[in-house]
Tab-separated table of N, CA, C and O in Angstrom:
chain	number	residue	atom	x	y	z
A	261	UNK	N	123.912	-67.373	-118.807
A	261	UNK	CA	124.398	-67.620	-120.142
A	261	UNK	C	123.790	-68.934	-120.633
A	261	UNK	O	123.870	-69.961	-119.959
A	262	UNK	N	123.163	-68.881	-121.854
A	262	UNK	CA	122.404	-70.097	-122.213
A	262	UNK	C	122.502	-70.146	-123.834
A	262	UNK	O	122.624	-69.218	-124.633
A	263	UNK	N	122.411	-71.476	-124.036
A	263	UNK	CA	122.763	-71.330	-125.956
A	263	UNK	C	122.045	-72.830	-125.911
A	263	UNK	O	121.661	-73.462	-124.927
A	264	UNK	N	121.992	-73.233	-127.546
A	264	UNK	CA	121.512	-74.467	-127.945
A	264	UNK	C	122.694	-74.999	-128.927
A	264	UNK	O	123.441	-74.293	-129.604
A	265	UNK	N	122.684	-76.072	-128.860
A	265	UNK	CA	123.763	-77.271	-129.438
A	265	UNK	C	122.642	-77.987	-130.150
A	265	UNK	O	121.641	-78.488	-129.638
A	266	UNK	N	123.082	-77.936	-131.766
A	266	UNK	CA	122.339	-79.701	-132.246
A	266	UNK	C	123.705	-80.546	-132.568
A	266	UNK	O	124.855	-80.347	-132.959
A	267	UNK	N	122.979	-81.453	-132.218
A	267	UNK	CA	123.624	-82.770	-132.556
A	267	UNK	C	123.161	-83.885	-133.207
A	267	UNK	O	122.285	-84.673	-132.851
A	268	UNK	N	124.169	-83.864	-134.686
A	268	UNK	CA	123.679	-84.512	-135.461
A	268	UNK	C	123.957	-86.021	-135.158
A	268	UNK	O	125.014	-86.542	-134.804
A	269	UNK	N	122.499	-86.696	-135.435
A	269	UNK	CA	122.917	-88.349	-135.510
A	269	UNK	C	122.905	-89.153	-136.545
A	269	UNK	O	122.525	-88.619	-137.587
A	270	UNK	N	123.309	-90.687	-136.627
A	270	UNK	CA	122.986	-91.428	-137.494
A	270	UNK	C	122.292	-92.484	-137.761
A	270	UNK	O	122.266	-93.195	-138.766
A	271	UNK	N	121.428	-92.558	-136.247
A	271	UNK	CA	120.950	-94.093	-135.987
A	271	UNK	C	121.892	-93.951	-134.391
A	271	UNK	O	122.801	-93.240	-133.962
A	272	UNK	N	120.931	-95.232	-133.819
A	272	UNK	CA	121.653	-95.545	-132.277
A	272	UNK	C	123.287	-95.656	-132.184
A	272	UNK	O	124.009	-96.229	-133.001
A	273	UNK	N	123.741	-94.902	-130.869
A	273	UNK	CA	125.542	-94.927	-130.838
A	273	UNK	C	125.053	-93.437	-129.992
A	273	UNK	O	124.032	-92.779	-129.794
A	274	UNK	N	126.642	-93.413	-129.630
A	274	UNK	CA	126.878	-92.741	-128.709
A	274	UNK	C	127.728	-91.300	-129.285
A	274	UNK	O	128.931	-91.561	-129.314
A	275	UNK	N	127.519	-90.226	-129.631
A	275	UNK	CA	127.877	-89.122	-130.112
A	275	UNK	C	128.771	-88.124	-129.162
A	275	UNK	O	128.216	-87.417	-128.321
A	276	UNK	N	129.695	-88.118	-129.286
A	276	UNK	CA	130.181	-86.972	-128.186
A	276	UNK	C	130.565	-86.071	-128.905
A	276	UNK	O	130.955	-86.175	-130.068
A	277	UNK	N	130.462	-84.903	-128.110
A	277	UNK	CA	130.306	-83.328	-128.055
A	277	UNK	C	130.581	-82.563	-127.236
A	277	UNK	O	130.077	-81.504	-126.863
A	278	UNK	N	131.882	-83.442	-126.788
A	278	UNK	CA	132.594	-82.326	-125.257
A	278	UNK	C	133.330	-81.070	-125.803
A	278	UNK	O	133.324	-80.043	-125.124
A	279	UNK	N	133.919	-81.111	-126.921
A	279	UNK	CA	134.419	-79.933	-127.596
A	279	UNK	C	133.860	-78.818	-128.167
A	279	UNK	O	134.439	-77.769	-128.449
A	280	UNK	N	132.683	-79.104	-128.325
A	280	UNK	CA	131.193	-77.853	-128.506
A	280	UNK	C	130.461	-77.338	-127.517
A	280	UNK	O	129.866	-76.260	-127.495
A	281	UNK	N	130.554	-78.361	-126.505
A	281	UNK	CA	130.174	-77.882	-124.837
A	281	UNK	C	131.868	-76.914	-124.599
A	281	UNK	O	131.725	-75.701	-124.440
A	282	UNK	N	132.580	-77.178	-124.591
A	282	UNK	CA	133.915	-76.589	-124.400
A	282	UNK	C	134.526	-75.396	-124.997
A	282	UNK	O	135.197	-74.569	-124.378
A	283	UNK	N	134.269	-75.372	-126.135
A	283	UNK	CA	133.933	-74.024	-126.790
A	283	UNK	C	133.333	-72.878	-126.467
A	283	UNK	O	133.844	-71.758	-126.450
A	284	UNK	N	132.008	-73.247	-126.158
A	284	UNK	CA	131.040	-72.064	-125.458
A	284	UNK	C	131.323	-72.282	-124.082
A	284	UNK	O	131.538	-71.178	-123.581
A	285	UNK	N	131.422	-73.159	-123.260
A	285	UNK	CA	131.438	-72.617	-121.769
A	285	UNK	C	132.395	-71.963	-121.207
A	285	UNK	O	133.331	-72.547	-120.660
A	286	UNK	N	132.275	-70.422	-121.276
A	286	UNK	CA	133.322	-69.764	-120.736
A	286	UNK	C	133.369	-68.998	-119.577
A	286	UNK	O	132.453	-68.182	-119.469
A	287	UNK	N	134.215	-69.042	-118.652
A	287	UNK	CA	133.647	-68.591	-117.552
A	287	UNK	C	133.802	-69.830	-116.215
A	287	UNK	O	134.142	-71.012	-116.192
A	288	UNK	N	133.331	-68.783	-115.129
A	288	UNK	CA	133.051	-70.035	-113.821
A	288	UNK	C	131.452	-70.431	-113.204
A	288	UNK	O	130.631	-69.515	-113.173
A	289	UNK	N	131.193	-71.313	-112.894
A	289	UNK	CA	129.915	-71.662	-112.545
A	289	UNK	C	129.463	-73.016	-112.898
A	289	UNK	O	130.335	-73.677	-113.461
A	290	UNK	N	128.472	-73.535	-112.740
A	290	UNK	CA	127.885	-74.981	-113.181
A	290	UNK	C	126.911	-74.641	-114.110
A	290	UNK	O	125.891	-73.953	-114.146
A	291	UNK	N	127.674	-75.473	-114.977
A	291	UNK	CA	126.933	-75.799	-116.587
A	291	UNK	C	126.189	-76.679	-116.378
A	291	UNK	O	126.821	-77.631	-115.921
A	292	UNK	N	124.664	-76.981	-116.512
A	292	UNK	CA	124.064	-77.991	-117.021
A	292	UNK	C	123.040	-77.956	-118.294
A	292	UNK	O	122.352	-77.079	-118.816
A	293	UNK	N	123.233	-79.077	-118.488
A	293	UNK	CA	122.637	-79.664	-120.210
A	293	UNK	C	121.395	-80.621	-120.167
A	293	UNK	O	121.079	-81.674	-119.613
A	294	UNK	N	120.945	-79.865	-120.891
A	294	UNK	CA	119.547	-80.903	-120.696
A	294	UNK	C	119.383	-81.110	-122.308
A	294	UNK	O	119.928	-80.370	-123.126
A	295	UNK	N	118.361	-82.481	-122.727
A	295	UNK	CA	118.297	-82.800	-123.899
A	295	UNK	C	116.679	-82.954	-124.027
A	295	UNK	O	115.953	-83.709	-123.380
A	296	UNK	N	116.320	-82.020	-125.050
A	296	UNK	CA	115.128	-81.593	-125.316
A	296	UNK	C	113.792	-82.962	-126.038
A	296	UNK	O	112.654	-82.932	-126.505
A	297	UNK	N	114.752	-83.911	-125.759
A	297	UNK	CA	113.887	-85.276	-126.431
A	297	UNK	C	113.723	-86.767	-125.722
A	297	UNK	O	114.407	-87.605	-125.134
A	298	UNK	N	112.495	-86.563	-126.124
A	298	UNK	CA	111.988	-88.439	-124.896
A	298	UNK	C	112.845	-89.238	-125.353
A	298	UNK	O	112.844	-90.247	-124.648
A	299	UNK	N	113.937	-89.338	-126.575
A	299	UNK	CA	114.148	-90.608	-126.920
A	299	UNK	C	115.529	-90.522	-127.329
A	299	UNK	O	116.096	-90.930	-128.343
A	300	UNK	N	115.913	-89.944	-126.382
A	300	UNK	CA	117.692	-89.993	-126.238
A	300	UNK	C	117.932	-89.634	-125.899
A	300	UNK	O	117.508	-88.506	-126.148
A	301	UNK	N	119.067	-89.643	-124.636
A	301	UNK	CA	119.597	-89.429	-123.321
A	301	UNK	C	121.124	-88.735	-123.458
A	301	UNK	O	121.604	-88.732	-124.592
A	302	UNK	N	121.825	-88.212	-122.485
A	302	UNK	CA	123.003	-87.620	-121.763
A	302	UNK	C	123.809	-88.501	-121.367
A	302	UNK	O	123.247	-89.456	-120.831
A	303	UNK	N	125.088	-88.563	-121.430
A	303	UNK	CA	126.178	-89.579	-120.328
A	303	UNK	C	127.548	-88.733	-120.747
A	303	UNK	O	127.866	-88.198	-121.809
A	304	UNK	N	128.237	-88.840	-119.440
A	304	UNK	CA	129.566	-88.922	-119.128
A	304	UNK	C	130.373	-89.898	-119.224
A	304	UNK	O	130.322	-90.733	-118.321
A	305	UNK	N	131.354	-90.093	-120.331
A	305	UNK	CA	131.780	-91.448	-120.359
A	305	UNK	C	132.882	-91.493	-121.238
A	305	UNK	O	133.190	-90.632	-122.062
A	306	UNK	N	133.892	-93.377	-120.824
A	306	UNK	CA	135.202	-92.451	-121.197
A	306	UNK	C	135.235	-92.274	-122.466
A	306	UNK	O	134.263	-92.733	-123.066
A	307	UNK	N	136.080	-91.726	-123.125
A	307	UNK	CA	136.367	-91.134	-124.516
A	307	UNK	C	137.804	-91.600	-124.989
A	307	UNK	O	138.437	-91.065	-125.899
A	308	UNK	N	138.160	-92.524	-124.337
A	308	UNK	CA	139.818	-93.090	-124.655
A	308	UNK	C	139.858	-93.974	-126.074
A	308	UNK	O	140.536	-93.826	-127.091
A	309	UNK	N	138.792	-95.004	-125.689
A	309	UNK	CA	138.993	-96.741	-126.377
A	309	UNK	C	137.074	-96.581	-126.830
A	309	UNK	O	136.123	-96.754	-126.068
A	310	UNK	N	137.052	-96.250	-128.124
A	310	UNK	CA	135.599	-96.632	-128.712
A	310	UNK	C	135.043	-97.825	-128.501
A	310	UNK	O	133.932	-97.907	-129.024
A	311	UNK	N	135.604	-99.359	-127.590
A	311	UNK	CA	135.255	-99.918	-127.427
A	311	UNK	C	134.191	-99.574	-126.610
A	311	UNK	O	133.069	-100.009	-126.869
A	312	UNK	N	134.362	-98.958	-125.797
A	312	UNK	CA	133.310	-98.405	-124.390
A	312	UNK	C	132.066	-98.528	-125.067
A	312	UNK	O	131.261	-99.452	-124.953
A	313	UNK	N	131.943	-97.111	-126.068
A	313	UNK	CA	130.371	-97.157	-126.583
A	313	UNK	C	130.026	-97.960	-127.063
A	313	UNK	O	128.946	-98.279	-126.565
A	314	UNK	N	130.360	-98.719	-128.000
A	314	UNK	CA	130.057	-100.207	-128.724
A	314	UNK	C	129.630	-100.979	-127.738
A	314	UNK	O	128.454	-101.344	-127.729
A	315	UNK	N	130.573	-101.380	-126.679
A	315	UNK	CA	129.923	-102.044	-126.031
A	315	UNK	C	128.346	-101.306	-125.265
A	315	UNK	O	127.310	-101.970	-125.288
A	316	UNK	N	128.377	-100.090	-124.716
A	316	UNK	CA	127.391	-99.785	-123.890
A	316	UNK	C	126.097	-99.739	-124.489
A	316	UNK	O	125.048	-99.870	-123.859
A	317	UNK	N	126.239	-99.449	-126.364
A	317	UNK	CA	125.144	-99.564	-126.980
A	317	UNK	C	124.520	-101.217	-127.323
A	317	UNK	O	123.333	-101.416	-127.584
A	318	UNK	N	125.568	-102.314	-127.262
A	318	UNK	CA	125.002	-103.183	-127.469
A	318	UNK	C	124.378	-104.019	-126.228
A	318	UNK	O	123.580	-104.955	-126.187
A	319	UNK	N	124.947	-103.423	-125.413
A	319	UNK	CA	124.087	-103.830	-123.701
A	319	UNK	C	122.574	-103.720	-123.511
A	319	UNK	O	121.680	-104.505	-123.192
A	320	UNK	N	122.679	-101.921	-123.962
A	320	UNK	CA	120.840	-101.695	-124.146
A	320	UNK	C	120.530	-102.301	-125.071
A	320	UNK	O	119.914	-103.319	-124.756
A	321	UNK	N	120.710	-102.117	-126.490
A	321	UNK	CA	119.994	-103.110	-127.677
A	321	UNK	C	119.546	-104.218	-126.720
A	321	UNK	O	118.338	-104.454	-126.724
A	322	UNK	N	120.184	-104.808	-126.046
A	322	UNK	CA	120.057	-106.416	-125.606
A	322	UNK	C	118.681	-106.511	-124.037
A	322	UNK	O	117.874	-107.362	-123.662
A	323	UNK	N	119.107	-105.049	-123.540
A	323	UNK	CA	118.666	-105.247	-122.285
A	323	UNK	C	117.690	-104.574	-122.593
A	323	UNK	O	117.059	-104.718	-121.545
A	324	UNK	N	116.677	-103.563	-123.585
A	324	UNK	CA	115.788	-103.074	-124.127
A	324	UNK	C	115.479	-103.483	-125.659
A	324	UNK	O	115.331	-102.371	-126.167
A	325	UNK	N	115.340	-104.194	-126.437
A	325	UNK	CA	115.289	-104.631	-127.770
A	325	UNK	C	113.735	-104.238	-128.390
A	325	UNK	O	112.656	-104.095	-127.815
A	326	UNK	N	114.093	-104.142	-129.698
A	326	UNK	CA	112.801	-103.536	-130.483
A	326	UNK	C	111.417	-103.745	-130.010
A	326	UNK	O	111.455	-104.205	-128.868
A	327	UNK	N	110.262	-103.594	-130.422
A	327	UNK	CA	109.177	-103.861	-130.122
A	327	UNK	C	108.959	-105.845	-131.045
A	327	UNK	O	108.368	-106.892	-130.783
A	328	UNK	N	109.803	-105.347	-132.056
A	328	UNK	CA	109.350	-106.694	-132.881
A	328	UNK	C	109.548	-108.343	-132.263
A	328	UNK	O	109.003	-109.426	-132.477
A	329	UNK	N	110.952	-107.696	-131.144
A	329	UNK	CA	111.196	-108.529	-130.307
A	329	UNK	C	110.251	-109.370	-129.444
A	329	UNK	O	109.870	-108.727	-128.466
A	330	UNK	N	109.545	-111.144	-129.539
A	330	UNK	CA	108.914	-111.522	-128.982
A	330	UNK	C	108.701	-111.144	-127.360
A	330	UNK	O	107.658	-110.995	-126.722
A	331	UNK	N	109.968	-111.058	-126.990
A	331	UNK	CA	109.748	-110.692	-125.436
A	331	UNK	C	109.402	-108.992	-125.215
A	331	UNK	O	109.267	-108.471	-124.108
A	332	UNK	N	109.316	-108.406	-126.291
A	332	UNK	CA	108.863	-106.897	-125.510
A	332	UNK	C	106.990	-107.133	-126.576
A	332	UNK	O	106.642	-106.019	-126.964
A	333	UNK	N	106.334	-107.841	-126.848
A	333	UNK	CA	104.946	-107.791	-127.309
A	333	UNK	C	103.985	-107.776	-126.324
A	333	UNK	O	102.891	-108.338	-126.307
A	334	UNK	N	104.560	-107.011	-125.434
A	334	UNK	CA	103.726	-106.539	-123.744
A	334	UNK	C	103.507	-104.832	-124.173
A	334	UNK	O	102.617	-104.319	-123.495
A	335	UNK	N	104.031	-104.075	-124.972
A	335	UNK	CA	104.076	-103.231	-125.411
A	335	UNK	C	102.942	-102.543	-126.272
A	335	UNK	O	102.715	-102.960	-127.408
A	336	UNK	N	102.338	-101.647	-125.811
A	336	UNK	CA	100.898	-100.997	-126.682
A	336	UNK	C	101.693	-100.021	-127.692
A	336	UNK	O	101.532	-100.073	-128.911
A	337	UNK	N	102.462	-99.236	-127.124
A	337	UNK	CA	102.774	-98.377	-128.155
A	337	UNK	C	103.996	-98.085	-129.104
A	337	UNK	O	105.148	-97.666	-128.987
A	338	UNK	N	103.240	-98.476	-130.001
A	338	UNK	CA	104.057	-99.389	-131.141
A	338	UNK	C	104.352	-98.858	-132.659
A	338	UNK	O	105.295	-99.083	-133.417
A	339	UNK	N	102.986	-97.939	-132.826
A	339	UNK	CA	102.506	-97.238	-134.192
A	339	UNK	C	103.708	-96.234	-134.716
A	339	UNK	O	103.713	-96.111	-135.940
A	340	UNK	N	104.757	-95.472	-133.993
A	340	UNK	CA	105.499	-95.183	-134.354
A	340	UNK	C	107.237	-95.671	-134.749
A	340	UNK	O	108.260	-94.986	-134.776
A	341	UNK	N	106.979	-97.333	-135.057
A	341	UNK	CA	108.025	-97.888	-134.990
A	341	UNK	C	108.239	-98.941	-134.417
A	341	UNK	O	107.294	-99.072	-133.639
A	342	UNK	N	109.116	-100.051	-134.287
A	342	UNK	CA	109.777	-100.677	-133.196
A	342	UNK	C	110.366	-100.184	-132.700
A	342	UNK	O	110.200	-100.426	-131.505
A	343	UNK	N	111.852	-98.817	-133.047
A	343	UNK	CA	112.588	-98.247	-132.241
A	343	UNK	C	112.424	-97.886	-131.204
A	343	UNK	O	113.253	-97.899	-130.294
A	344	UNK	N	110.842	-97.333	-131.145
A	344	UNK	CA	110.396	-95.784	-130.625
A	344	UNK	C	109.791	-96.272	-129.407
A	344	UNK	O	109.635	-95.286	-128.687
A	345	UNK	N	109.403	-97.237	-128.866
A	345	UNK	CA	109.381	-97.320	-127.274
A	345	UNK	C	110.144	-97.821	-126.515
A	345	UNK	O	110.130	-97.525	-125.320
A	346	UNK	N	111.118	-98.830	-127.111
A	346	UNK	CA	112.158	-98.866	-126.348
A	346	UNK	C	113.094	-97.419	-126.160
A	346	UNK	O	113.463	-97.018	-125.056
A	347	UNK	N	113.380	-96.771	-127.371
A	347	UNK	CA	114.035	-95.612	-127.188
A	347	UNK	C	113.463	-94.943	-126.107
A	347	UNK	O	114.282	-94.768	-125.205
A	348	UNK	N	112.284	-94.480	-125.864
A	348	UNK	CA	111.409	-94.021	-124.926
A	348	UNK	C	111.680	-94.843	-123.509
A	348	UNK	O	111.530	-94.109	-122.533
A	349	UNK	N	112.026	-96.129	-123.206
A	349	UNK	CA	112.974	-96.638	-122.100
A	349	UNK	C	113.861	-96.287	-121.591
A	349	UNK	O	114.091	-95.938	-120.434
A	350	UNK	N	114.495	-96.373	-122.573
A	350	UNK	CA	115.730	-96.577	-122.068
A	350	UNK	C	116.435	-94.861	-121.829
A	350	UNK	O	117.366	-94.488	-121.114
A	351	UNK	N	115.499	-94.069	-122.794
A	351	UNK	CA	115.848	-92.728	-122.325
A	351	UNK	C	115.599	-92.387	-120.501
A	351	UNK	O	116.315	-91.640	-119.833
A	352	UNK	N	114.400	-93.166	-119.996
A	352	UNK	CA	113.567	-92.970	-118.696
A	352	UNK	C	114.802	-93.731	-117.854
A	352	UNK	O	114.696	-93.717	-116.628
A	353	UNK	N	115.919	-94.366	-118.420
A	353	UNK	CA	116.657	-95.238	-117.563
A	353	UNK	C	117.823	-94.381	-117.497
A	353	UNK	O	118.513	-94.561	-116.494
A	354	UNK	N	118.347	-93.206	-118.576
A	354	UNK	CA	119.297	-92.694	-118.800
A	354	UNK	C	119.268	-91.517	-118.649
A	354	UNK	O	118.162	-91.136	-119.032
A	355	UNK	N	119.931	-90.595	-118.261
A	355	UNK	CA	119.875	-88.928	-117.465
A	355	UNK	C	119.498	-88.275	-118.921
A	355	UNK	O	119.598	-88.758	-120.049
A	356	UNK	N	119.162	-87.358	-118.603
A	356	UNK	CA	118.502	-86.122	-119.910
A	356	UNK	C	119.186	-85.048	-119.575
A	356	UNK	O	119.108	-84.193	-120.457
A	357	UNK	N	119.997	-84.649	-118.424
A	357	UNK	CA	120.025	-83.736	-118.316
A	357	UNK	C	121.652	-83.969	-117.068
A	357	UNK	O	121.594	-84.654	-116.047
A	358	UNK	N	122.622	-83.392	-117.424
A	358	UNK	CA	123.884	-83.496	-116.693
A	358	UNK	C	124.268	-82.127	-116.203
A	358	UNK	O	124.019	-81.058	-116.759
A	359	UNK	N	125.157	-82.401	-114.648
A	359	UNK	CA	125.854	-81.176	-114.290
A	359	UNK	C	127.761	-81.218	-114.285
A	359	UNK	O	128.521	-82.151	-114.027
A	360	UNK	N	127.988	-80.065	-114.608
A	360	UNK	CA	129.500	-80.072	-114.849
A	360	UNK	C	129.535	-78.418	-114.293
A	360	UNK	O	128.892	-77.371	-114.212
A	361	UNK	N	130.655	-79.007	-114.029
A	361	UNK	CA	131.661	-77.924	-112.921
A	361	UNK	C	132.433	-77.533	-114.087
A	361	UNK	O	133.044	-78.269	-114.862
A	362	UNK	N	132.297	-76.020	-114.103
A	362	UNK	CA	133.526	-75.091	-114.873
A	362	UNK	C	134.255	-73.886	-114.130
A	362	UNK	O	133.737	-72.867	-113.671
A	363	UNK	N	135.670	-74.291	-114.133
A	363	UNK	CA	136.289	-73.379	-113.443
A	363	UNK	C	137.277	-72.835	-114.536
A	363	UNK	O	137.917	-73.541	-115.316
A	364	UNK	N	137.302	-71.176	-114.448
A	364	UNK	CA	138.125	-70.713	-115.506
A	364	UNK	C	137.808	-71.203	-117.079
A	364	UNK	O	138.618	-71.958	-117.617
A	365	UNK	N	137.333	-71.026	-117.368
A	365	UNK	CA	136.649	-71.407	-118.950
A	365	UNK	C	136.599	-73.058	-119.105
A	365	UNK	O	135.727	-73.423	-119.892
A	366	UNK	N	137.372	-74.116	-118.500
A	366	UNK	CA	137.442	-75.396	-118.594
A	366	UNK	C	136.392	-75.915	-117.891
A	366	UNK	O	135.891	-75.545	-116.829
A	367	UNK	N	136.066	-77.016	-118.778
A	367	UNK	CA	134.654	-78.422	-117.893
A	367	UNK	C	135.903	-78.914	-117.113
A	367	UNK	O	137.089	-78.916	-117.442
A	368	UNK	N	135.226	-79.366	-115.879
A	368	UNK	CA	136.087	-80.193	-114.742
A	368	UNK	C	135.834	-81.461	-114.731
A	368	UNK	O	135.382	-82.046	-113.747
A	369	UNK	N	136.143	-82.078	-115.989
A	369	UNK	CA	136.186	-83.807	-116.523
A	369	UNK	C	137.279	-84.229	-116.129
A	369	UNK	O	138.307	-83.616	-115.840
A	370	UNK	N	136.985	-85.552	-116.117
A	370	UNK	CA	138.178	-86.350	-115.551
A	370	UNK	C	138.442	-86.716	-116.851
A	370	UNK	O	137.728	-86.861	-117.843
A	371	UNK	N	140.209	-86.896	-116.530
A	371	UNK	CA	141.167	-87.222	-117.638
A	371	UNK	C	140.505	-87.757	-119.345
A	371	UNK	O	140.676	-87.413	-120.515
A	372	UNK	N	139.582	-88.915	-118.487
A	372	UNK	CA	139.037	-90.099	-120.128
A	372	UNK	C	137.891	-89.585	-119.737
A	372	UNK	O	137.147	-90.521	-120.031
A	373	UNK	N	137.159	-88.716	-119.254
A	373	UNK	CA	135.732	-88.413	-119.426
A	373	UNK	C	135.403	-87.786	-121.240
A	373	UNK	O	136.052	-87.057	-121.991
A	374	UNK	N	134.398	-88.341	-121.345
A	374	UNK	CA	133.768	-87.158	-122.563
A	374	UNK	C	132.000	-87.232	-122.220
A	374	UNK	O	131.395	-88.173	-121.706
A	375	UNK	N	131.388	-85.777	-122.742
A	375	UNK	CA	130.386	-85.668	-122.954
A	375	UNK	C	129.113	-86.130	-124.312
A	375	UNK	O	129.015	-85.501	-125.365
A	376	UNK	N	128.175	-87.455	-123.907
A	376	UNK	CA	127.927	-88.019	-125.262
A	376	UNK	C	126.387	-87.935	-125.410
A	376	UNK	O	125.784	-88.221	-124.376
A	377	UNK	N	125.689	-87.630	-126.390
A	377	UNK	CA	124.542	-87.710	-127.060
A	377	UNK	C	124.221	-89.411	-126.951
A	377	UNK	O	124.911	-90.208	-127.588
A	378	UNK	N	123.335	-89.760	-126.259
A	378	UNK	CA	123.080	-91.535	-126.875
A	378	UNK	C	121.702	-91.502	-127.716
A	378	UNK	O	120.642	-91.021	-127.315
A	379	UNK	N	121.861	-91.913	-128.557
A	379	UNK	CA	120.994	-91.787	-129.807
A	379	UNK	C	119.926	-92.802	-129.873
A	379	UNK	O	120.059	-93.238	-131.017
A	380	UNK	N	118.744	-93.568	-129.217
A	380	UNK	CA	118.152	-94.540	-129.025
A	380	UNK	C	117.350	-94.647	-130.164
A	380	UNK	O	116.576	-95.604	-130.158
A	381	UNK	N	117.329	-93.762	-131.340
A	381	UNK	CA	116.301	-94.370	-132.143
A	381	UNK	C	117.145	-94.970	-133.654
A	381	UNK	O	118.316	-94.703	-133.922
A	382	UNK	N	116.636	-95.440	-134.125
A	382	UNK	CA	117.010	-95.701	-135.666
A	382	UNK	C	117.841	-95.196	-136.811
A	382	UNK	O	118.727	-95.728	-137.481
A	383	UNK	N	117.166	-93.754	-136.834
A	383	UNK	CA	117.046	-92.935	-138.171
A	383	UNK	C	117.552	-91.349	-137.555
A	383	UNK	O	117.321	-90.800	-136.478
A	384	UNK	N	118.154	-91.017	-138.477
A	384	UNK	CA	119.374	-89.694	-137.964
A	384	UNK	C	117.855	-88.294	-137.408
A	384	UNK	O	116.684	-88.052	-137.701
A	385	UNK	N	118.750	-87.860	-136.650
A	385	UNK	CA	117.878	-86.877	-135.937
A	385	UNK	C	118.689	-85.884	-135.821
A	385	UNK	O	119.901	-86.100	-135.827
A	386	UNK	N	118.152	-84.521	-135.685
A	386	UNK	CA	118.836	-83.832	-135.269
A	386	UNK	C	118.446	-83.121	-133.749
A	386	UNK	O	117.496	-82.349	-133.619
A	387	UNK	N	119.182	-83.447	-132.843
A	387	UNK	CA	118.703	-83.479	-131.524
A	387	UNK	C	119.057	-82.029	-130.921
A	387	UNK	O	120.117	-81.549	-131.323
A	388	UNK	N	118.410	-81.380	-130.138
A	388	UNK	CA	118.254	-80.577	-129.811
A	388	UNK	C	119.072	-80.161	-127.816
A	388	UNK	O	118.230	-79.832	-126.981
A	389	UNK	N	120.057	-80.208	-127.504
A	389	UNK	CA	120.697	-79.921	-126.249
A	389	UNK	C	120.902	-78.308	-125.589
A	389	UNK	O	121.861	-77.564	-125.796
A	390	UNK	N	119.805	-78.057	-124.818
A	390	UNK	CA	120.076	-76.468	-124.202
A	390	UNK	C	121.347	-76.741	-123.221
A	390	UNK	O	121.214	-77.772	-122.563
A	391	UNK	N	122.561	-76.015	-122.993
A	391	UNK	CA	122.954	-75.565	-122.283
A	391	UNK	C	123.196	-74.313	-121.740
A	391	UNK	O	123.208	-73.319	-122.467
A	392	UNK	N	123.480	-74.213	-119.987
A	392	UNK	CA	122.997	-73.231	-119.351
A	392	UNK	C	124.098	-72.696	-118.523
A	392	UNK	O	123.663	-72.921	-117.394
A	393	UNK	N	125.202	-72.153	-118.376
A	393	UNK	CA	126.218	-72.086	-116.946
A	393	UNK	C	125.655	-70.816	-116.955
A	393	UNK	O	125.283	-69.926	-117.721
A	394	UNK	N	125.793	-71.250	-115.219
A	394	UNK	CA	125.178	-70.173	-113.949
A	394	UNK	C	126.376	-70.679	-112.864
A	394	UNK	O	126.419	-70.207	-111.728
């Protein structure tokens, strides 16, 4: 069983979409999700206190920062942006692709888990997520 999810963005942040993964996964077996783009990544993460993502997005901003940034001008590829090679980082630092356990039509998340889109570039995208339970 396999389908596609977009997920709309607005710029960098963390998008979750455990309730559209939850919707379609029906059934028992392991679901995994992969995200069809170099420049934004997959995470499991909690979904209680929006502080979480705020903070986790301003960690990378800090710990990967634009190209314009004096300390990343070690950087050749550049022509598509400042966003666009750090996004291209920090995606290589961040999973593309997650596994989840479904038993009886339910994902087997923990309590404050949610499933999130991290959005590394700028400018709204519409991102492309295959999922697959087998």
């Amino acid at each position: 069983m396999q389908t596609q999810l977009i997920i709309a963005t607005n710029g960098p942040g963390l998008y979750e979409f455990t309730h559209q993964v939850a919707d379609w996964a029906k059934g028992t077996g392991l679901l995994t999700l992969f995200v069809q783009h170099t420049s934004a990544s997959l995470v499991i993460q909690e979904n209680a206190d929006p502080e979480v993502q705020v903070d986790l997005q301003n960690f990378f901003a800090r710990l990967v920062p634009p190209t314009t940034d004096p300390s990343m001008a070690y950087l050749t590829h550049t022509y598509e942006g400042p966003d666009d090679m750090p996004a291209h980082i920090k995606a290589a630092m961040l999973p593309t692709q997650l596994s989840i356990p479904v038993t009886d039509g339910r994902l087997a998340l923990g309590t404050w888990q949610g499933i999130y889109l991290f959005e590394h570039r700028d400018r709204p995208h519409q991102r492309r997520v295959i999922a697959h339970l087998g």
